[in-house]
PDB file of C-alpha atoms in Angstrom:
ATOM      1  CA  MET A  25    -237.747-219.611  24.661  1.00 88.00           C
ATOM      2  CA  SER A  26    -239.607-216.241  24.809  1.00 92.00           C
ATOM      3  CA  ASP A  27    -238.993-213.550  22.248  1.00 91.00           C
ATOM      4  CA  ASP A  28    -237.108-211.417  24.961  1.00 87.00           C
ATOM      5  CA  ASP A  29    -234.664-214.283  25.903  1.00 88.00           C
ATOM      6  CA  LEU A  30    -234.068-214.887  22.241  1.00 88.00           C
ATOM      7  CA  THR A  31    -233.047-211.273  21.551  1.00 85.00           C
ATOM      8  CA  LEU A  32    -230.862-211.515  24.880  1.00 83.00           C
ATOM      9  CA  THR A  33    -229.159-214.653  23.562  1.00 86.00           C
ATOM     10  CA  ARG A  34    -228.402-213.068  20.227  1.00 85.00           C
ATOM     11  CA  ARG A  35    -227.143-209.686  21.540  1.00 80.00           C
ATOM     12  CA  GLU A  36    -224.985-211.298  24.298  1.00 81.00           C
ATOM     13  CA  ARG A  37    -223.854-214.638  23.101  1.00 90.00           C
ATOM     14  CA  ILE A  38    -223.749-214.388  19.121  1.00 93.00           C
ATOM     15  CA  GLY A  39    -221.492-212.138  17.138  1.00 92.00           C
ATOM     16  CA  PHE A  40    -222.459-211.338  13.462  1.00 91.00           C
ATOM     17  CA  ILE A  41    -219.908-210.208  10.935  1.00 90.00           C
ATOM     18  CA  PHE A  42    -222.057-209.054   8.048  1.00 87.00           C
ATOM     19  CA  GLN A  43    -220.908-208.863   4.477  1.00 84.00           C
ATOM     20  CA  ALA A  44    -222.608-205.376   3.953  1.00 86.00           C
ATOM     21  CA  PHE A  45    -221.120-203.958   7.284  1.00 89.00           C
ATOM     22  CA  ASN A  46    -224.635-202.607   8.659  1.00 93.00           C
ATOM     23  CA  LEU A  47    -223.012-199.663  10.332  1.00 97.00           C
ATOM     24  CA  LEU A  48    -225.423-197.019  11.325  1.00 97.00           C
ATOM     25  CA  PRO A  49    -224.349-193.800   9.360  1.00 98.00           C
ATOM     26  CA  THR A  50    -225.169-191.195  11.910  1.00 98.00           C
ATOM     27  CA  MET A  51    -222.808-192.853  14.579  1.00 98.00           C
ATOM     28  CA  THR A  52    -219.320-192.714  14.951  1.00 98.00           C
ATOM     29  CA  ALA A  53    -217.034-195.692  14.508  1.00 98.00           C
ATOM     30  CA  ARG A  54    -216.743-195.871  18.439  1.00 98.00           C
ATOM     31  CA  ASP A  55    -220.524-195.722  18.867  1.00 98.00           C
ATOM     32  CA  ASN A  56    -221.237-198.434  16.071  1.00 98.00           C
ATOM     33  CA  ILE A  57    -218.528-200.814  17.762  1.00 98.00           C
ATOM     34  CA  ALA A  58    -220.004-200.195  21.270  1.00 97.00           C
ATOM     35  CA  LEU A  59    -223.580-200.496  20.014  1.00 95.00           C
ATOM     36  CA  PRO A  60    -224.209-203.825  21.304  1.00 93.00           C
ATOM     37  CA  LEU A  61    -222.950-202.998  24.533  1.00 93.00           C
ATOM     38  CA  ALA A  62    -225.157-199.849  24.748  1.00 93.00           C
ATOM     39  CA  MET A  63    -228.175-201.933  23.727  1.00 89.00           C
ATOM     40  CA  GLY A  64    -227.690-204.193  26.550  1.00 87.00           C
ATOM     41  CA  ARG A  65    -226.923-201.305  29.102  1.00 90.00           C
ATOM     42  CA  LYS A  66    -223.425-202.915  29.594  1.00 92.00           C
ATOM     43  CA  LYS A  67    -220.333-201.024  30.516  1.00 94.00           C
ATOM     44  CA  ILE A  68    -217.558-200.862  28.010  1.00 94.00           C
ATOM     45  CA  ASP A  69    -214.237-202.992  29.185  1.00 95.00           C
ATOM     46  CA  ASP A  70    -211.798-200.343  28.181  1.00 96.00           C
ATOM     47  CA  ALA A  71    -208.892-202.730  28.063  1.00 96.00           C
ATOM     48  CA  TRP A  72    -211.000-205.099  25.408  1.00 94.00           C
ATOM     49  CA  PHE A  73    -212.315-202.117  23.575  1.00 97.00           C
ATOM     50  CA  GLY A  74    -208.604-200.966  23.244  1.00 96.00           C
ATOM     51  CA  HIS A  75    -207.296-204.461  22.168  1.00 92.00           C
ATOM     52  CA  VAL A  76    -209.858-205.125  19.482  1.00 93.00           C
ATOM     53  CA  VAL A  77    -209.535-201.346  18.079  1.00 94.00           C
ATOM     54  CA  ASP A  78    -205.908-201.541  18.032  1.00 92.00           C
ATOM     55  CA  MET A  79    -205.511-205.030  16.602  1.00 87.00           C
ATOM     56  CA  LEU A  80    -208.005-204.032  13.805  1.00 89.00           C
ATOM     57  CA  GLY A  81    -206.090-200.659  13.304  1.00 90.00           C
ATOM     58  CA  LEU A  82    -209.003-198.359  13.961  1.00 95.00           C
ATOM     59  CA  ARG A  83    -207.771-196.414  16.993  1.00 97.00           C
ATOM     60  CA  ASP A  84    -207.405-193.027  14.778  1.00 97.00           C
ATOM     61  CA  ARG A  85    -210.613-193.669  13.048  1.00 98.00           C
ATOM     62  CA  LEU A  86    -212.864-193.940  15.957  1.00 98.00           C
ATOM     63  CA  SER A  87    -214.540-190.376  15.806  1.00 98.00           C
ATOM     64  CA  HIS A  88    -215.458-190.820  12.169  1.00 99.00           C
ATOM     65  CA  ARG A  89    -218.781-191.712  10.765  1.00 98.00           C
ATOM     66  CA  PRO A  90    -219.091-194.710   8.204  1.00 97.00           C
ATOM     67  CA  ALA A  91    -219.221-192.387   5.320  1.00 97.00           C
ATOM     68  CA  GLU A  92    -215.715-190.997   6.242  1.00 98.00           C
ATOM     69  CA  LEU A  93    -214.162-194.547   6.340  1.00 96.00           C
ATOM     70  CA  SER A  94    -212.769-196.491   3.653  1.00 90.00           C
ATOM     71  CA  GLY A  95    -214.473-199.828   2.813  1.00 86.00           C
ATOM     72  CA  GLY A  96    -211.981-201.699   4.663  1.00 86.00           C
ATOM     73  CA  GLN A  97    -212.186-199.573   7.755  1.00 92.00           C
ATOM     74  CA  GLN A  98    -216.056-200.130   7.705  1.00 93.00           C
ATOM     75  CA  GLN A  99    -215.248-203.891   7.549  1.00 89.00           C
ATOM     76  CA  ARG A 100    -213.047-203.679  10.376  1.00 90.00           C
ATOM     77  CA  ALA A 101    -215.539-201.393  12.431  1.00 95.00           C
ATOM     78  CA  ALA A 102    -218.083-204.067  12.017  1.00 94.00           C
ATOM     79  CA  ILE A 103    -215.828-206.898  12.863  1.00 91.00           C
ATOM     80  CA  ALA A 104    -215.050-205.057  16.148  1.00 94.00           C
ATOM     81  CA  ARG A 105    -218.628-204.699  16.765  1.00 95.00           C
ATOM     82  CA  ALA A 106    -219.211-208.461  16.402  1.00 93.00           C
ATOM     83  CA  LEU A 107    -216.155-209.130  18.914  1.00 92.00           C
ATOM     84  CA  ILE A 108    -216.952-206.409  21.488  1.00 94.00           C
ATOM     85  CA  THR A 109    -219.126-208.405  23.618  1.00 92.00           C
ATOM     86  CA  ARG A 110    -216.965-211.529  23.567  1.00 91.00           C
ATOM     87  CA  PRO A 111    -219.615-213.773  22.054  1.00 93.00           C
ATOM     88  CA  ASP A 112    -219.620-217.455  22.399  1.00 93.00           C
ATOM     89  CA  ILE A 113    -220.344-217.944  18.584  1.00 95.00           C
ATOM     90  CA  ILE A 114    -219.402-215.647  15.817  1.00 92.00           C
ATOM     91  CA  PHE A 115    -220.973-215.954  12.375  1.00 94.00           C
ATOM     92  CA  ALA A 116    -218.784-214.232   9.725  1.00 93.00           C
ATOM     93  CA  ASP A 117    -219.902-213.727   6.081  1.00 92.00           C
ATOM     94  CA  GLU A 118    -216.782-213.093   4.060  1.00 91.00           C
ATOM     95  CA  PRO A 119    -214.858-211.278   6.980  1.00 88.00           C
ATOM     96  CA  THR A 120    -212.017-210.616   4.898  1.00 88.00           C
ATOM     97  CA  GLY A 121    -213.700-209.625   1.611  1.00 85.00           C
ATOM     98  CA  ALA A 122    -212.822-206.038   1.731  1.00 79.00           C
ATOM     99  CA  LEU A 123    -209.688-206.344   3.635  1.00 82.00           C
ATOM    100  CA  ASP A 124    -205.907-206.125   2.129  1.00 86.00           C
ATOM    101  CA  GLN A 125    -203.896-209.285   2.622  1.00 89.00           C
ATOM    102  CA  ASP A 126    -201.845-208.058   5.630  1.00 88.00           C
ATOM    103  CA  THR A 127    -205.089-207.075   7.477  1.00 84.00           C
ATOM    104  CA  SER A 128    -206.615-210.148   6.353  1.00 87.00           C
ATOM    105  CA  GLU A 129    -203.973-212.330   8.236  1.00 89.00           C
ATOM    106  CA  THR A 130    -204.104-210.153  11.328  1.00 85.00           C
ATOM    107  CA  LEU A 131    -207.958-210.613  11.602  1.00 82.00           C
ATOM    108  CA  LEU A 132    -207.437-214.196  10.966  1.00 90.00           C
ATOM    109  CA  ARG A 133    -204.937-214.686  13.474  1.00 87.00           C
ATOM    110  CA  PHE A 134    -207.062-212.745  15.998  1.00 82.00           C
ATOM    111  CA  LEU A 135    -210.167-214.835  15.443  1.00 85.00           C
ATOM    112  CA  ARG A 136    -207.897-218.034  15.670  1.00 89.00           C
ATOM    113  CA  LYS A 137    -206.721-216.664  19.129  1.00 84.00           C
ATOM    114  CA  CYS A 138    -210.259-215.987  19.816  1.00 82.00           C
ATOM    115  CA  THR A 139    -211.268-219.466  19.345  1.00 86.00           C
ATOM    116  CA  ASP A 140    -208.116-221.001  20.977  1.00 87.00           C
ATOM    117  CA  GLU A 141    -207.888-218.786  23.958  1.00 81.00           C
ATOM    118  CA  LEU A 142    -211.620-217.536  24.601  1.00 80.00           C
ATOM    119  CA  GLY A 143    -213.413-220.772  23.597  1.00 84.00           C
ATOM    120  CA  GLN A 144    -215.383-218.812  20.986  1.00 87.00           C
ATOM    121  CA  THR A 145    -216.905-220.902  17.991  1.00 92.00           C
ATOM    122  CA  LEU A 146    -216.473-219.263  14.550  1.00 92.00           C
ATOM    123  CA  ILE A 147    -218.553-220.111  11.706  1.00 94.00           C
ATOM    124  CA  MET A 148    -217.186-218.445   8.531  1.00 93.00           C
ATOM    125  CA  VAL A 149    -218.379-218.257   5.028  1.00 94.00           C
ATOM    126  CA  THR A 150    -215.835-217.488   2.607  1.00 92.00           C
ATOM    127  CA  HIS A 151    -215.062-218.184  -1.035  1.00 91.00           C
ATOM    128  CA  ASP A 152    -211.314-217.668  -0.558  1.00 91.00           C
ATOM    129  CA  PRO A 153    -209.415-221.030  -0.177  1.00 90.00           C
ATOM    130  CA  ALA A 154    -206.471-219.261   1.884  1.00 90.00           C
ATOM    131  CA  VAL A 155    -208.954-217.990   4.436  1.00 91.00           C
ATOM    132  CA  ALA A 156    -210.543-221.468   4.308  1.00 90.00           C
ATOM    133  CA  GLN A 157    -207.148-222.993   5.415  1.00 88.00           C
ATOM    134  CA  TRP A 158    -207.434-221.213   8.734  1.00 89.00           C
ATOM    135  CA  SER A 159    -210.362-223.346   9.827  1.00 88.00           C
ATOM    136  CA  ASP A 160    -210.171-226.468  11.955  1.00 88.00           C
ATOM    137  CA  ARG A 161    -213.171-227.963   9.897  1.00 90.00           C
ATOM    138  CA  LEU A 162    -214.051-227.177   6.556  1.00 89.00           C
ATOM    139  CA  ILE A 163    -217.523-227.890   5.004  1.00 90.00           C
ATOM    140  CA  GLU A 164    -217.641-227.269   1.129  1.00 88.00           C
ATOM    141  CA  PHE A 165    -220.911-226.891  -0.380  1.00 88.00           C
ATOM    142  CA  SER A 166    -221.724-226.898  -4.026  1.00 89.00           C
ATOM    143  CA  ASP A 167    -225.500-226.071  -5.405  1.00 93.00           C
ATOM    144  CA  GLY A 168    -226.894-226.219  -1.983  1.00 90.00           C
ATOM    145  CA  ARG A 169    -225.207-229.767  -0.917  1.00 90.00           C
ATOM    146  CA  ILE A 170    -222.272-230.685   1.062  1.00 89.00           C
ATOM    147  CA  VAL A 171    -219.630-232.069  -1.274  1.00 88.00           C
ATOM    148  CA  ARG A 172    -216.779-231.999   1.385  1.00 87.00           C
ATOM    149  CA  ASP A 173    -216.641-232.187   5.048  1.00 89.00           C
ATOM    150  CA  SER A 174    -213.284-232.391   6.724  1.00 86.00           C
ATOM    151  CA  ASP A 175    -211.750-232.368  10.036  1.00 73.00           C
ATOM    152  CA  ARG A 176    -208.026-231.289   9.864  1.00 59.00           C
ATOM    153  CA  GLN A 177    -205.102-229.901  11.613  1.00 52.00           C
ATOM    154  CA  LEU A 178    -204.849-226.142  11.417  1.00 48.00           C
ATOM    155  CA  VAL A 179    -202.799-224.729   8.690  1.00 45.00           C
ATOM    156  CA  ARG A 180    -201.129-221.545   9.729  1.00 44.00           C
TER     157      ARG A 180
END
């Protein structure tokens, strides 16, 4: 695979939810969320965009820059950016780390819906056992080694 093909694959088929948010400080929340689409010269699906920002409670914060958002709002904007392209795979590093319990549960339900209805794969790193319970498969690591690997029924 060429470097260009690899770049396209990452941009169009993989969504990243970083623990550190990585929002661009000079861009509004709207522009940060739409960035993967703009980079790929893709048109925004207004219905999907609206669904994602409404689910994450960001509609009234879209014109704000990251410095004007709380930590939880920045996290939600980063999550929306990862989901906006409807990627095949989502890598999430502590996606609920900066969120309150209610918002965390809303997000986890939405991610569950993405995997169930859109066929997306979610690979999530978390230290929170309650968040881990949402998974279909749990792989537990300790000191760099797998200490447990379990397929199980989803606990909701």
